[in-house]
C-alpha positions as a Python dict, from the first residue, in 0.01 Angstrom:
ca = {
    (1, 'Y'): (0, 0, 0),
    (2, 'R'): (273, 246, 91),
    (3, 'R'): (470, 169, -222),
    (4, 'M'): (157, 208, -434),
    (5, 'L'): (108, 556, -290),
    (6, 'E'): (468, 646, -377),
    (7, 'L'): (421, 533, -736),
    (8, 'L'): (69, 667, -794),
    (9, 'D'): (139, 1006, -634),
    (10, 'G'): (452, 1066, -841),
    (11, 'P'): (479, 1354, -1090),
    (12, 'G'): (320, 1345, -1432),
    (13, 'K'): (47, 1138, -1590),
    (14, 'L'): (56, 761, -1566),
    (15, 'S'): (-2, 537, -1864),
    (16, 'A'): (-126, 180, -1883),
    (17, 'D'): (236, 82, -1946),
    (18, 'D'): (337, 250, -1618),
    (19, 'H'): (73, 53, -1429),
    (20, 'C'): (193, -267, -1590),
    (21, 'R'): (548, -189, -1480),
    (22, 'F'): (429, -121, -1124),
    (23, 'L'): (300, -479, -1095),
    (24, 'W'): (658, -606, -1108),
    (25, 'D'): (792, -349, -859),
    (26, 'T'): (1023, -496, -592),
    (27, 'K'): (1089, -203, -357),
    (28, 'N'): (1043, -312, 6),
    (29, 'T'): (922, -8, 200),
    (30, 'M'): (924, -202, 528),
    (31, 'A'): (1292, -277, 477),
    (32, 'E'): (1350, 89, 398),
    (33, 'Q'): (1215, 161, 746),
    (34, 'L'): (1379, -124, 940),
    (35, 'A'): (1706, -210, 764),
    (36, 'P'): (1880, 105, 897),
    (37, 'L'): (1791, -8, 1250),
    (38, 'M'): (1946, -347, 1173),
    (39, 'V'): (2257, -182, 1031),
    (40, 'S'): (2305, 24, 1347),
    (41, 'A'): (2263, -278, 1575),
    (42, 'L'): (2476, -519, 1370),
    (43, 'A'): (2756, -276, 1287),
    (44, 'A'): (2826, -234, 1658),
    (45, 'R'): (2942, -598, 1690),
    (46, 'D'): (3238, -762, 1520),
    (47, 'D'): (3054, -1090, 1454),
    (48, 'T'): (2773, -922, 1256),
    (49, 'R'): (2956, -630, 1098),
    (50, 'E'): (2977, -798, 757),
    (51, 'M'): (2600, -846, 756),
    (52, 'A'): (2557, -479, 846),
    (53, 'E'): (2775, -371, 554),
    (54, 'I'): (2567, -573, 308),
    (55, 'L'): (2246, -420, 443),
    (56, 'R'): (2397, -70, 437),
    (57, 'D'): (2465, -94, 62),
    (58, 'W'): (2116, -221, -23),
    (59, 'N'): (1871, -20, -233),
    (60, 'F'): (1574, -199, -67),
    (61, 'R'): (1482, -384, -385),
    (62, 'D'): (1413, -753, -336),
    (63, 'Q'): (1604, -862, -644),
    (64, 'P'): (1725, -1220, -710),
    (65, 'D'): (2095, -1128, -735),
    (66, 'A'): (2103, -936, -404),
    (67, 'V'): (2217, -1086, -72),
    (68, 'A'): (2069, -814, 148),
    (69, 'P'): (1705, -931, 112),
    (70, 'T'): (1809, -1273, 242),
    (71, 'I'): (1984, -1126, 546),
    (72, 'F'): (1695, -888, 614),
    (73, 'Q'): (1421, -1151, 588),
    (74, 'A'): (1606, -1416, 789),
    (75, 'T'): (1703, -1170, 1064),
    (76, 'Y'): (1355, -1019, 1088),
    (77, 'R'): (1202, -1365, 1108),
    (78, 'D'): (1423, -1467, 1403),
    (79, 'F'): (1379, -1123, 1559),
    (80, 'A'): (1003, -1185, 1564),
    (81, 'R'): (1047, -1519, 1739),
    (82, 'L'): (1279, -1370, 2003),
    (83, 'T'): (1038, -1082, 2062),
    (84, 'F'): (726, -1287, 2129),
    (85, 'E'): (828, -1637, 2233),
    (86, 'D'): (938, -1563, 2591),
    (87, 'E'): (609, -1391, 2680),
    (88, 'L'): (371, -1618, 2490),
    (89, 'G'): (548, -1953, 2506),
    (90, 'A'): (664, -2149, 2203),
    (91, 'D'): (327, -2301, 2106),
    (92, 'V'): (122, -1981, 2115),
    (93, 'A'): (403, -1778, 1957),
    (94, 'N'): (430, -2024, 1669),
    (95, 'Q'): (53, -2010, 1611),
    (96, 'M'): (66, -1631, 1599),
    (97, 'L'): (378, -1614, 1382),
    (98, 'D'): (220, -1855, 1135),
    (99, 'N'): (-17, -1572, 1035),
    (100, 'F'): (173, -1262, 925),
    (101, 'Y'): (-134, -1042, 969),
    (102, 'Y'): (-123, -1086, 1347),
    (103, 'W'): (226, -951, 1402),
    (104, 'H'): (406, -827, 1093),
    (105, 'E'): (302, -462, 1092),
    (106, 'R'): (283, -453, 1471),
    (107, 'L'): (645, -557, 1511),
    (108, 'A'): (755, -304, 1249),
    (109, 'R'): (588, -26, 1447),
    (110, 'M'): (726, -149, 1779),
    (111, 'S'): (1075, -149, 1634),
    (112, 'G'): (1082, 229, 1641),
    (113, 'D'): (1126, 208, 2020),
    (114, 'N'): (1458, 52, 2123),
    (115, 'D'): (1335, 7, 2482),
    (116, 'N'): (990, -137, 2412),
    (117, 'V'): (900, -380, 2691),
    (118, 'W'): (836, -663, 2440),
    (119, 'F'): (1206, -671, 2353),
    (120, 'D'): (1304, -771, 2704),
    (121, 'D'): (1363, -1143, 2752),
    (122, 'V'): (1162, -1211, 3065),
    (123, 'G'): (1380, -1511, 3149),
    (124, 'T'): (1707, -1318, 3172),
    (125, 'A'): (1856, -1014, 3340),
    (126, 'P'): (1932, -732, 3281),
    (127, 'R'): (1663, -599, 3049),
    (128, 'E'): (1730, -646, 2675),
    (129, 'T'): (1670, -386, 2405),
    (130, 'R'): (1568, -405, 2040),
    (131, 'D'): (1928, -376, 1927),
    (132, 'E'): (2036, -667, 2145),
    (133, 'L'): (1757, -886, 2006),
    (134, 'L'): (1847, -784, 1650),
    (135, 'H'): (2205, -890, 1715),
    (136, 'R'): (2097, -1226, 1855),
    (137, 'A'): (1853, -1274, 1567),
    (138, 'A'): (2125, -1199, 1311),
    (139, 'L'): (2356, -1459, 1463),
    (140, 'T'): (2080, -1720, 1451),
    (141, 'A'): (1990, -1624, 1095),
    (142, 'R'): (2355, -1645, 990),
    (143, 'D'): (2389, -1996, 1131),
    (144, 'E'): (2063, -2112, 973),
    (145, 'L'): (2155, -1973, 632),
    (146, 'A'): (2506, -2117, 649),
    (147, 'A'): (2366, -2461, 732),
    (148, 'R'): (2130, -2452, 432),
    (149, 'F'): (2329, -2261, 172),
    (150, 'G'): (2693, -2280, 278),
    (151, 'P'): (2918, -2047, 482),
    (152, 'D'): (2994, -1800, 200),
    (153, 'M'): (2764, -1506, 271),
    (154, 'E'): (2809, -1366, -78),
    (155, 'S'): (2636, -1676, -218),
    (156, 'W'): (2312, -1615, -27),
    (157, 'N'): (2146, -1449, -323),
    (158, 'W'): (1775, -1386, -275),
    (159, 'G'): (1693, -1576, -595),
    (160, 'R'): (1878, -1882, -468),
    (161, 'V'): (1713, -1872, -126),
    (162, 'H'): (1369, -1746, -225),
    (163, 'T'): (1205, -1965, -488),
    (164, 'V'): (864, -2049, -628),
    (165, 'T'): (757, -2394, -747),
    (166, 'F'): (499, -2447, -1020),
    (167, 'S'): (379, -2796, -945),
    (168, 'S'): (225, -3038, -1188),
    (169, 'P'): (-155, -3060, -1160),
    (170, 'T'): (-107, -3436, -1164),
    (171, 'I'): (166, -3489, -906),
    (172, 'P'): (259, -3225, -644),
    (173, 'G'): (612, -3152, -521),
    (174, 'K'): (937, -3006, -652),
    (175, 'W'): (1063, -3326, -808),
    (176, 'A'): (752, -3373, -1019),
    (177, 'A'): (743, -3001, -1096),
    (178, 'A'): (1084, -3026, -1261),
    (179, 'L'): (955, -3296, -1497),
    (180, 'L'): (588, -3220, -1547),
    (181, 'G'): (522, -2871, -1413),
    (182, 'G'): (691, -2535, -1444),
    (183, 'G'): (980, -2627, -1218),
    (184, 'T'): (1130, -2434, -925),
    (185, 'R'): (1245, -2085, -1015),
    (186, 'P'): (1418, -1793, -842),
    (187, 'K'): (1159, -1541, -720),
    (188, 'N'): (1207, -1170, -685),
    (189, 'G'): (988, -961, -458),
    (190, 'S'): (864, -1061, -113),
    (191, 'G'): (559, -1036, 109),
    (192, 'E'): (627, -662, 141),
    (193, 'T'): (644, -573, -228),
    (194, 'I'): (381, -506, -493),
    (195, 'N'): (538, -797, -679),
    (196, 'R'): (386, -1035, -428),
    (197, 'A'): (592, -1334, -315),
    (198, 'S'): (521, -1443, 43),
    (199, 'Y'): (631, -1751, 232),
    (200, 'I'): (483, -1893, 550),
    (201, 'Y'): (675, -1852, 875),
    (202, 'P'): (736, -2224, 948),
    (203, 'E'): (879, -2289, 600),
    (204, 'P'): (1114, -2015, 485),
    (205, 'F'): (1169, -1915, 206),
    (206, 'D'): (954, -2113, -38),
    (207, 'T'): (702, -1878, -196),
    (208, 'V'): (339, -1983, -153),
    (209, 'Y'): (149, -1657, -218),
    (210, 'I'): (199, -1489, -555),
    (211, 'A'): (16, -1265, -799),
    (212, 'S'): (-120, -1552, -1003),
    (213, 'M'): (-254, -1312, -1264),
    (214, 'R'): (-137, -964, -1361),
    (215, 'F'): (-383, -756, -1559),
    (216, 'V'): (-387, -394, -1679),
    (217, 'A'): (-656, -258, -1908),
    (218, 'D'): (-666, 71, -2098),
    (219, 'L'): (-1031, 164, -2049),
    (220, 'S'): (-1034, 368, -2369),
    (221, 'D'): (-983, 52, -2575),
    (222, 'P'): (-1147, -279, -2478),
    (223, 'D'): (-876, -471, -2662),
    (224, 'R'): (-576, -288, -2518),
    (225, 'V'): (-523, -535, -2235),
    (226, 'M'): (-186, -636, -2097),
    (227, 'A'): (-205, -951, -1889),
    (228, 'V'): (-17, -1263, -1794),
    (229, 'V'): (-94, -1566, -1579),
    (230, 'S'): (144, -1779, -1375),
    (231, 'G'): (140, -2076, -1606),
    (232, 'G'): (-92, -2078, -1902),
    (233, 'V'): (-457, -2081, -1995),
    (234, 'S'): (-483, -2459, -1971),
    (235, 'G'): (-463, -2679, -1664),
    (236, 'R'): (-431, -3005, -1857),
    (237, 'Q'): (-106, -3198, -1840),
    (238, 'F'): (96, -3189, -2163),
    (239, 'D'): (-122, -2917, -2314),
    (240, 'P'): (105, -2665, -2497),
    (241, 'H'): (-65, -2383, -2305),
    (242, 'L'): (-8, -2534, -1960),
    (243, 'K'): (299, -2321, -1886),
    (244, 'D'): (369, -2109, -2192),
    (245, 'Q'): (325, -1779, -2002),
    (246, 'L'): (561, -1861, -1715),
    (247, 'D'): (866, -1694, -1863),
    (248, 'A'): (675, -1371, -1928),
    (249, 'W'): (519, -1384, -1580),
    (250, 'Q'): (865, -1411, -1427),
    (251, 'S'): (1045, -1155, -1644),
    (252, 'G'): (777, -887, -1647),
    (253, 'E'): (723, -900, -2021),
    (254, 'P'): (360, -796, -2091),
    (255, 'R'): (142, -1016, -2306),
    (256, 'Y'): (-148, -871, -2501),
    (257, 'W'): (-488, -1035, -2483),
    (258, 'W'): (-798, -1006, -2695),
    (259, 'F'): (-1070, -900, -2453),
    (260, 'S'): (-1388, -786, -2627),
    (261, 'D'): (-1637, -1052, -2728),
    (262, 'T'): (-1599, -953, -3094),
    (263, 'A'): (-1218, -982, -3092),
    (264, 'I'): (-1232, -1314, -2908),
    (265, 'R'): (-1473, -1461, -3163),
    (266, 'T'): (-1262, -1329, -3449),
    (267, 'H'): (-935, -1471, -3322),
    (268, 'T'): (-1051, -1796, -3161),
    (269, 'R'): (-836, -2092, -3266),
    (270, 'H'): (-964, -2367, -3035),
    (271, 'E'): (-1265, -2424, -2816),
    (272, 'L'): (-1295, -2652, -2515),
    (273, 'H'): (-1638, -2789, -2432),
    (274, 'L'): (-1697, -2932, -2084),
    (275, 'E'): (-2004, -3153, -2057),
    (276, 'P'): (-2144, -3321, -1747),
    (277, 'G'): (-2096, -3692, -1707),
    (278, 'P'): (-2370, -3940, -1621),
    (279, 'I'): (-2552, -3868, -1298),
    (280, 'S'): (-2520, -4153, -1051),
    (281, 'K'): (-2827, -4273, -866),
    (282, 'P'): (-2850, -4176, -499),
    (283, 'I'): (-2777, -4449, -248),
    (284, 'T'): (-3086, -4547, -55),
    (285, 'E'): (-3121, -4774, 242),
}
């Protein structure tokens, strides 16, 4: 929402092409707010200074070749757990964290106060601050990322860590997707960008929420429609249109669709008719 305001309130008139471009926008306004706080906290310690330097040089775009989005997301995720788990207990905290809408924006707002009471670990003394929890979260995130992707921090590219799988409609899972579906691909964007790409808290960083369809229409022309779907217009295995729009969906290349009834009738190449099967008799006792 905040990024949309930035783009829509900019100078000059906006075209349909501009709106189409906005749909692939990857600026993370939440990171723009919080990453400087992370930099300050992590730069103060020798063991997280390298992470701070990567975050300091970031332009807040969640792009596949950048390492900073990985460090930001992993640190923020562990920061959330450290913030809430001691007060709520592991079970309740996990239930809450599993739904981003319960805590995501709340924690971002709380983070403006270094001494907020939620940042104190009730099981330890003296009282902890936001910066201390960010440091602890970064260390945990570093260890988790190293275990999954190797110790070289420069190899933690967001596109390597953050992926989306287009499963086969016949057999689910990444293995089958590689053979029958659209495969597993690097994914730009995040849950905080217009280019939607969210993962669930218990299973980072596999994307499960995406913009499955992107659509921009010039209302002055019913056939000036730019649109793309995350796959194709068919859901049938081995159909040539099962996944023929995936590359355009990923790259941001607009596709042009016929939209008016007249244009659709004029340019129709194939029709699919779905007819009901035989109706079974109800079971009676």
